[in-house]
Amino acid sequence: MSRLPPVSFEFFPPRDEEGRSKLINNVARKLGTLNPHFFSVTYGAGGSTRDGTRQTVADLKAAGFEAAPHLSMGNDEIIEVKQTLDDYAAHGINRIVALRGDQPSGMGTNPFANNAQALVELIRQHSGKQFHLEVAAYPETHPDAKSAAADLDYFKRKVDAGADSAITQYFYNVDAFENFLNRCAQANITLPIIPGVMPITNLASLVRFSDKCGADIPRWLRYVLMDLQDDEQGTIDFGVEVMTRVCEQLISLGVPGLHFYTLNRWGATTRICENLN
Ligand code: FAD
């Protein structure tokens, strides 16, 4: 029997038709052989990929896959958000990843005004139980949070507003995830929490992403990756080995699923999943 829990794969919307075609016909079809629960498609800061997200989700659905758009309010009028929800419902979408979203510069004075809790409330009020709602969780604490306790409190509020499950920011310290699960249990947060998994394929981009989103790269990992900097294949092979071990630890904690940040690539993610099977 497979040891792999249900998996989901995250894409970002390609810039053009050609990129979308490659994503669906090459990457999604290859990852599709792993029977994902769903593919999710990110939503650019401030709605910058509004059409691209919708189109990519529609293309995935047309290719026979379950697809979940990410959605944030940004500076959109509430009426526009409601139209988007109606549009997704009409196209058979039944899952949304509801987020505050990354903050584009010049977006307004209060970065917390359109937080994820407000979006979850809006979706539940407008669409009822039409969508399974995923929200984001941060085992290593969100970088804007005043404290770990405040972050957990805001997480609980958006869960109580009507989230069905949560997907975490990626992390390389499984202890941080386990500690987060314990703190959630103490706070009476009982929804399924699915760890986000970021395959390692390139040190420079990993450092760039991690600095931005507050994910810790353990010192030992950073140092080994620095030694492998000029060895692309060596980095990928080492990254697959490390992430296989991380996922094994997560599976032994009984996680309800694994969500892979694929960066629109299939190779490393497939190898990790095959190692786990
Ligand atoms: P929130 O839950 O609103 O929390 C954001 C911060 O505000 C936290 O520090 C929280 O403690 C604090 N906070 C919340 N409510 C309040 C309040 N009322 N008063 C004061 N502080 C408050 N970004 C994108 O732009 N597009 C994507 O598609 C995308 N997909 C993602 C998918 C996953 C699985 C994850 C984990 C992240 C994703 N992100 C995406 C990044 C995410 O949008 C950012 O981390 C963003 O800064 C926070 O979004 P959130 O939904 O977690 O916000």
Short mmCIF file of C-alpha atoms and ligand atoms in Angstrom, two decimals:
data_model
loop_
_atom_site.label_atom_id
_atom_site.label_comp_id
_atom_site.label_asym_id
_atom_site.label_seq_id
_atom_site.Cartn_x
_atom_site.Cartn_y
_atom_site.Cartn_z
CA MET A 1 0.00 0.00 0.00
CA SER A 2 1.18 3.51 -0.81
CA ARG A 3 2.64 5.49 2.05
CA LEU A 4 1.93 8.70 0.22
CA PRO A 5 -0.99 10.71 1.69
CA PRO A 6 -3.13 12.72 -0.77
CA VAL A 7 -0.93 15.20 -2.64
CA SER A 8 -1.73 18.56 -4.23
CA PHE A 9 0.45 20.59 -6.55
CA GLU A 10 0.71 24.36 -6.78
CA PHE A 11 1.32 26.25 -10.03
CA PHE A 12 1.65 29.92 -10.85
CA PRO A 13 -0.16 31.13 -13.97
CA PRO A 14 2.13 31.25 -17.01
CA ARG A 15 2.39 34.57 -18.85
CA ASP A 16 1.01 33.47 -22.21
CA GLU A 17 -0.85 30.84 -24.16
CA GLU A 18 2.31 28.93 -25.07
CA GLY A 19 3.37 28.74 -21.40
CA ARG A 20 -0.10 27.56 -20.40
CA SER A 21 -0.11 24.89 -23.05
CA LYS A 22 3.29 23.60 -21.85
CA LEU A 23 2.12 23.67 -18.25
CA ILE A 24 -1.03 21.66 -18.94
CA ASN A 25 0.27 19.26 -21.59
CA ASN A 26 3.66 18.61 -20.11
CA VAL A 27 3.91 19.44 -16.40
CA ALA A 28 0.32 18.79 -15.26
CA ARG A 29 0.05 15.58 -17.27
CA LYS A 30 3.30 14.25 -15.78
CA LEU A 31 2.27 15.23 -12.23
CA GLY A 32 -1.23 13.92 -12.99
CA THR A 33 0.16 10.38 -13.01
CA LEU A 34 0.60 10.79 -9.22
CA ASN A 35 -3.21 11.15 -8.88
CA PRO A 36 -3.20 14.54 -7.15
CA HIS A 37 -6.15 15.53 -5.04
CA PHE A 38 -6.07 18.91 -6.87
CA PHE A 39 -3.84 21.46 -8.55
CA SER A 40 -3.91 24.99 -7.15
CA VAL A 41 -3.07 28.16 -9.08
CA THR A 42 -1.65 31.24 -7.39
CA TYR A 43 -3.07 34.75 -7.62
CA GLY A 44 -0.57 37.55 -8.22
CA ALA A 45 -0.18 40.41 -5.77
CA GLY A 46 -3.04 42.90 -6.02
CA GLY A 47 -4.85 40.80 -8.64
CA SER A 48 -2.03 41.11 -11.18
CA THR A 49 -2.71 37.61 -12.55
CA ARG A 50 -6.52 37.74 -12.31
CA ASP A 51 -7.11 36.56 -15.89
CA GLY A 52 -4.13 34.21 -15.93
CA THR A 53 -5.30 32.46 -12.76
CA ARG A 54 -8.83 32.00 -14.12
CA GLN A 55 -7.56 30.77 -17.50
CA THR A 56 -5.07 28.31 -15.98
CA VAL A 57 -7.75 26.92 -13.67
CA ALA A 58 -10.14 26.59 -16.64
CA ASP A 59 -7.45 24.81 -18.71
CA LEU A 60 -6.72 22.39 -15.86
CA LYS A 61 -10.44 21.62 -15.50
CA ALA A 62 -10.76 21.12 -19.26
CA ALA A 63 -7.85 18.65 -19.10
CA GLY A 64 -9.80 16.65 -16.48
CA PHE A 65 -8.03 17.79 -13.29
CA GLU A 66 -9.46 19.21 -10.08
CA ALA A 67 -8.29 22.81 -9.87
CA ALA A 68 -8.41 25.36 -7.05
CA PRO A 69 -7.75 29.05 -7.65
CA HIS A 70 -6.00 31.13 -5.00
CA LEU A 71 -7.87 34.35 -4.31
CA SER A 72 -7.16 37.57 -2.42
CA MET A 73 -9.05 40.85 -2.24
CA GLY A 74 -6.23 43.35 -2.57
CA ASN A 75 -7.83 46.66 -3.44
CA ASP A 76 -10.69 45.07 -5.37
CA GLU A 77 -14.22 46.26 -4.83
CA ILE A 78 -16.34 43.70 -2.98
CA ILE A 79 -18.63 43.48 -5.99
CA GLU A 80 -15.67 42.31 -8.14
CA VAL A 81 -14.75 39.62 -5.63
CA LYS A 82 -18.36 38.43 -5.60
CA GLN A 83 -18.39 38.31 -9.41
CA THR A 84 -15.25 36.20 -9.37
CA LEU A 85 -16.85 33.81 -6.87
CA ASP A 86 -19.98 33.50 -9.02
CA ASP A 87 -17.84 32.91 -12.09
CA TYR A 88 -15.89 30.12 -10.38
CA ALA A 89 -19.08 28.51 -9.09
CA ALA A 90 -20.56 28.59 -12.59
CA HIS A 91 -17.46 26.83 -13.90
CA GLY A 92 -17.67 23.96 -11.44
CA ILE A 93 -14.89 25.12 -9.11
CA ASN A 94 -15.48 23.81 -5.60
CA ARG A 95 -12.27 24.72 -3.77
CA ILE A 96 -10.58 28.10 -3.19
CA VAL A 97 -7.36 28.99 -1.39
CA ALA A 98 -8.36 32.22 0.41
CA LEU A 99 -5.52 34.61 1.25
CA ARG A 100 -4.69 38.16 2.16
CA GLY A 101 -2.11 37.91 -0.58
CA ASP A 102 1.32 39.44 -0.93
CA GLN A 103 1.25 43.19 -0.69
CA PRO A 104 2.16 45.12 -3.85
CA SER A 105 3.84 48.44 -3.10
CA GLY A 106 1.52 51.45 -2.80
CA MET A 107 -1.45 49.28 -1.92
CA GLY A 108 -2.83 51.45 0.81
CA THR A 109 -2.08 52.37 4.36
CA ASN A 110 -3.48 49.39 6.26
CA PRO A 111 -1.93 46.11 5.11
CA PHE A 112 -4.29 44.17 7.39
CA ALA A 113 -7.58 45.70 6.20
CA ASN A 114 -8.27 42.99 3.64
CA ASN A 115 -6.88 40.12 5.64
CA ALA A 116 -7.70 36.50 4.93
CA GLN A 117 -10.32 36.40 7.70
CA ALA A 118 -12.28 39.16 5.95
CA LEU A 119 -12.14 37.21 2.68
CA VAL A 120 -13.26 33.95 4.31
CA GLU A 121 -16.19 35.83 5.89
CA LEU A 122 -17.10 37.39 2.56
CA ILE A 123 -16.98 34.06 0.72
CA ARG A 124 -19.11 32.29 3.33
CA GLN A 125 -21.59 35.16 3.40
CA HIS A 126 -21.87 35.34 -0.40
CA SER A 127 -21.39 31.71 -1.49
CA GLY A 128 -22.40 29.72 1.57
CA LYS A 129 -20.81 26.27 1.56
CA GLN A 130 -20.26 26.26 -2.22
CA PHE A 131 -16.48 26.13 -1.84
CA HIS A 132 -14.09 24.10 0.29
CA LEU A 133 -11.93 26.89 1.71
CA GLU A 134 -8.23 26.46 2.30
CA VAL A 135 -6.35 29.12 4.26
CA ALA A 136 -2.63 29.66 4.86
CA ALA A 137 -0.79 28.72 8.06
CA TYR A 138 2.72 29.61 9.22
CA PRO A 139 4.56 27.08 11.42
CA GLU A 140 7.54 29.47 11.64
CA THR A 141 5.27 32.55 12.16
CA HIS A 142 4.25 34.99 9.42
CA PRO A 143 6.85 37.74 8.91
CA ASP A 144 4.32 40.56 9.56
CA ALA A 145 3.08 39.05 12.83
CA LYS A 146 3.58 40.93 16.09
CA SER A 147 4.34 37.65 17.86
CA ALA A 148 3.87 33.91 17.43
CA ALA A 149 0.89 34.09 19.82
CA ALA A 150 -0.75 36.93 17.84
CA ASP A 151 -0.23 35.02 14.60
CA LEU A 152 -1.85 31.92 16.07
CA ASP A 153 -4.74 34.04 17.29
CA TYR A 154 -5.34 35.52 13.81
CA PHE A 155 -5.03 32.04 12.33
CA LYS A 156 -7.74 30.81 14.71
CA ARG A 157 -9.99 33.74 13.77
CA LYS A 158 -9.85 32.95 10.07
CA VAL A 159 -10.40 29.25 10.79
CA ASP A 160 -13.43 30.13 12.93
CA ALA A 161 -14.69 32.38 10.12
CA GLY A 162 -15.24 29.22 8.06
CA ALA A 163 -12.04 27.66 6.69
CA ASP A 164 -12.18 23.91 6.01
CA SER A 165 -8.46 23.15 5.96
CA ALA A 166 -5.12 24.91 5.95
CA ILE A 167 -1.94 24.66 3.89
CA THR A 168 1.28 25.81 5.50
CA GLN A 169 4.09 27.97 4.28
CA TYR A 170 7.03 25.71 3.45
CA PHE A 171 9.62 24.92 6.11
CA TYR A 172 12.65 22.69 6.50
CA ASN A 173 12.43 22.27 10.29
CA VAL A 174 9.92 19.53 10.96
CA ASP A 175 10.16 20.41 14.68
CA ALA A 176 8.64 23.82 13.90
CA PHE A 177 5.69 22.11 12.21
CA GLU A 178 5.19 19.65 15.05
CA ASN A 179 5.34 22.46 17.58
CA PHE A 180 2.79 24.42 15.51
CA LEU A 181 0.42 21.42 15.48
CA ASN A 182 0.71 21.20 19.26
CA ARG A 183 0.00 24.91 19.69
CA CYS A 184 -3.01 24.61 17.37
CA ALA A 185 -4.35 21.69 19.40
CA GLN A 186 -3.94 23.71 22.62
CA ALA A 187 -5.81 26.60 20.98
CA ASN A 188 -8.60 24.24 19.95
CA ILE A 189 -7.85 24.59 16.22
CA THR A 190 -8.91 21.26 14.84
CA LEU A 191 -9.07 21.58 11.05
CA PRO A 192 -6.73 19.47 8.85
CA ILE A 193 -3.35 21.20 8.42
CA ILE A 194 -1.46 20.19 5.30
CA PRO A 195 2.26 20.94 5.21
CA GLY A 196 3.61 22.88 2.23
CA VAL A 197 6.67 21.27 0.66
CA MET A 198 9.17 23.26 -1.40
CA PRO A 199 11.54 21.04 -3.39
CA ILE A 200 15.10 22.35 -3.41
CA THR A 201 16.58 22.85 -6.86
CA ASN A 202 18.56 26.09 -6.67
CA LEU A 203 20.16 27.84 -3.69
CA ALA A 204 19.89 31.42 -4.98
CA SER A 205 16.15 31.24 -5.66
CA LEU A 206 15.54 29.36 -2.41
CA VAL A 207 17.29 32.10 -0.41
CA ARG A 208 15.35 34.80 -2.27
CA PHE A 209 11.95 33.16 -1.60
CA SER A 210 12.78 32.23 1.97
CA ASP A 211 13.96 35.73 2.92
CA LYS A 212 10.69 37.10 1.61
CA CYS A 213 8.30 34.64 3.22
CA GLY A 214 10.19 34.08 6.48
CA ALA A 215 11.06 30.39 5.97
CA ASP A 216 14.19 29.36 7.82
CA ILE A 217 16.91 27.56 5.86
CA PRO A 218 18.85 25.59 8.50
CA ARG A 219 22.55 26.46 8.59
CA TRP A 220 23.70 22.92 7.75
CA LEU A 221 21.42 22.85 4.71
CA ARG A 222 22.53 26.25 3.46
CA TYR A 223 26.20 25.26 3.81
CA VAL A 224 25.88 21.97 1.92
CA LEU A 225 23.91 23.77 -0.82
CA MET A 226 26.66 26.42 -1.02
CA ASP A 227 29.19 23.66 -1.69
CA LEU A 228 26.96 22.37 -4.49
CA GLN A 229 26.30 25.78 -6.04
CA ASP A 230 28.09 25.03 -9.32
CA ASP A 231 26.64 21.54 -9.58
CA GLU A 232 23.06 21.79 -10.79
CA GLN A 233 22.37 18.06 -10.90
CA GLY A 234 24.11 17.53 -7.55
CA THR A 235 21.89 20.23 -5.98
CA ILE A 236 18.74 18.61 -7.35
CA ASP A 237 19.77 15.11 -6.23
CA PHE A 238 20.68 16.33 -2.75
CA GLY A 239 17.45 18.38 -2.57
CA VAL A 240 15.37 15.33 -3.48
CA GLU A 241 17.11 13.28 -0.78
CA VAL A 242 16.58 15.98 1.88
CA MET A 243 12.92 16.56 0.99
CA THR A 244 12.19 12.84 0.85
CA ARG A 245 13.43 12.62 4.45
CA VAL A 246 11.41 15.69 5.49
CA CYS A 247 8.26 14.18 3.91
CA GLU A 248 8.92 10.82 5.59
CA GLN A 249 9.02 12.62 8.96
CA LEU A 250 5.81 14.47 8.10
CA ILE A 251 4.08 11.25 7.07
CA SER A 252 5.11 9.64 10.34
CA LEU A 253 3.39 12.55 12.12
CA GLY A 254 0.20 11.48 10.32
CA VAL A 255 -0.25 14.55 8.09
CA PRO A 256 -3.51 14.56 6.10
CA GLY A 257 -1.75 15.48 2.85
CA LEU A 258 1.30 17.08 1.25
CA HIS A 259 1.08 20.27 -0.83
CA PHE A 260 4.00 20.77 -3.21
CA TYR A 261 5.12 24.21 -4.38
CA THR A 262 6.17 22.95 -7.81
CA LEU A 263 7.26 26.27 -9.37
CA ASN A 264 5.68 24.83 -12.53
CA ARG A 265 8.22 21.99 -12.71
CA TRP A 266 7.56 18.29 -12.38
CA GLY A 267 10.97 16.59 -12.00
CA ALA A 268 11.96 17.00 -8.33
CA THR A 269 8.36 16.72 -7.07
CA THR A 270 7.84 13.48 -8.99
CA ARG A 271 11.08 11.99 -7.68
CA ILE A 272 10.17 12.85 -4.07
CA CYS A 273 6.69 11.33 -4.45
CA GLU A 274 8.09 8.19 -6.10
CA ASN A 275 10.64 7.80 -3.29
CA LEU A 276 7.80 7.94 -0.77
CA ASN A 277 5.73 5.29 -2.52
P1 FAD B 1 -3.58 36.67 6.93
O1 FAD B 1 -4.10 35.42 7.50
O2 FAD B 1 -4.53 37.79 6.76
O3 FAD B 1 -2.36 37.12 7.87
C1 FAD B 1 -1.37 38.02 7.38
C2 FAD B 1 -0.63 38.67 8.54
O4 FAD B 1 -1.49 39.59 9.19
C3 FAD B 1 -0.16 37.72 9.65
O5 FAD B 1 1.05 38.23 10.16
C4 FAD B 1 -1.26 37.82 10.71
O6 FAD B 1 -0.75 37.53 11.99
C5 FAD B 1 -1.66 39.29 10.55
N1 FAD B 1 -3.06 39.59 10.76
C6 FAD B 1 -4.13 38.92 10.28
N2 FAD B 1 -5.27 39.57 10.62
C7 FAD B 1 -4.89 40.68 11.29
C8 FAD B 1 -5.58 41.78 11.90
N3 FAD B 1 -6.93 41.84 11.89
N4 FAD B 1 -4.87 42.74 12.52
C9 FAD B 1 -3.52 42.68 12.57
N5 FAD B 1 -2.81 41.66 12.01
C10 FAD B 1 -3.49 40.71 11.38
N6 FAD B 1 0.44 35.15 -1.92
C11 FAD B 1 -0.05 35.66 -3.07
O7 FAD B 1 0.07 36.87 -3.32
N7 FAD B 1 -0.69 34.86 -3.98
C12 FAD B 1 -0.89 33.54 -3.75
O8 FAD B 1 -1.48 32.86 -4.58
C13 FAD B 1 -0.39 32.97 -2.54
N8 FAD B 1 -0.58 31.67 -2.25
C14 FAD B 1 -0.18 31.18 -1.03
C15 FAD B 1 -0.47 29.84 -0.70
C16 FAD B 1 -0.09 29.32 0.53
C17 FAD B 1 -0.42 27.90 0.86
C18 FAD B 1 0.61 30.14 1.46
C19 FAD B 1 1.05 29.59 2.79
C20 FAD B 1 0.90 31.47 1.14
C21 FAD B 1 0.49 32.01 -0.09
N9 FAD B 1 0.73 33.32 -0.45
C22 FAD B 1 0.27 33.84 -1.63
C23 FAD B 1 1.45 34.22 0.49
C24 FAD B 1 0.46 34.98 1.40
O9 FAD B 1 -0.46 35.71 0.65
C25 FAD B 1 1.28 35.93 2.26
O10 FAD B 1 2.02 35.20 3.22
C26 FAD B 1 0.49 37.05 2.91
O11 FAD B 1 1.43 37.99 3.40
C27 FAD B 1 -0.40 36.58 4.05
O12 FAD B 1 -1.52 35.96 3.60
P2 FAD B 1 -2.51 35.22 4.63
O13 FAD B 1 -3.66 34.79 3.85
O14 FAD B 1 -1.78 34.25 5.43
O15 FAD B 1 -2.89 36.49 5.53
#
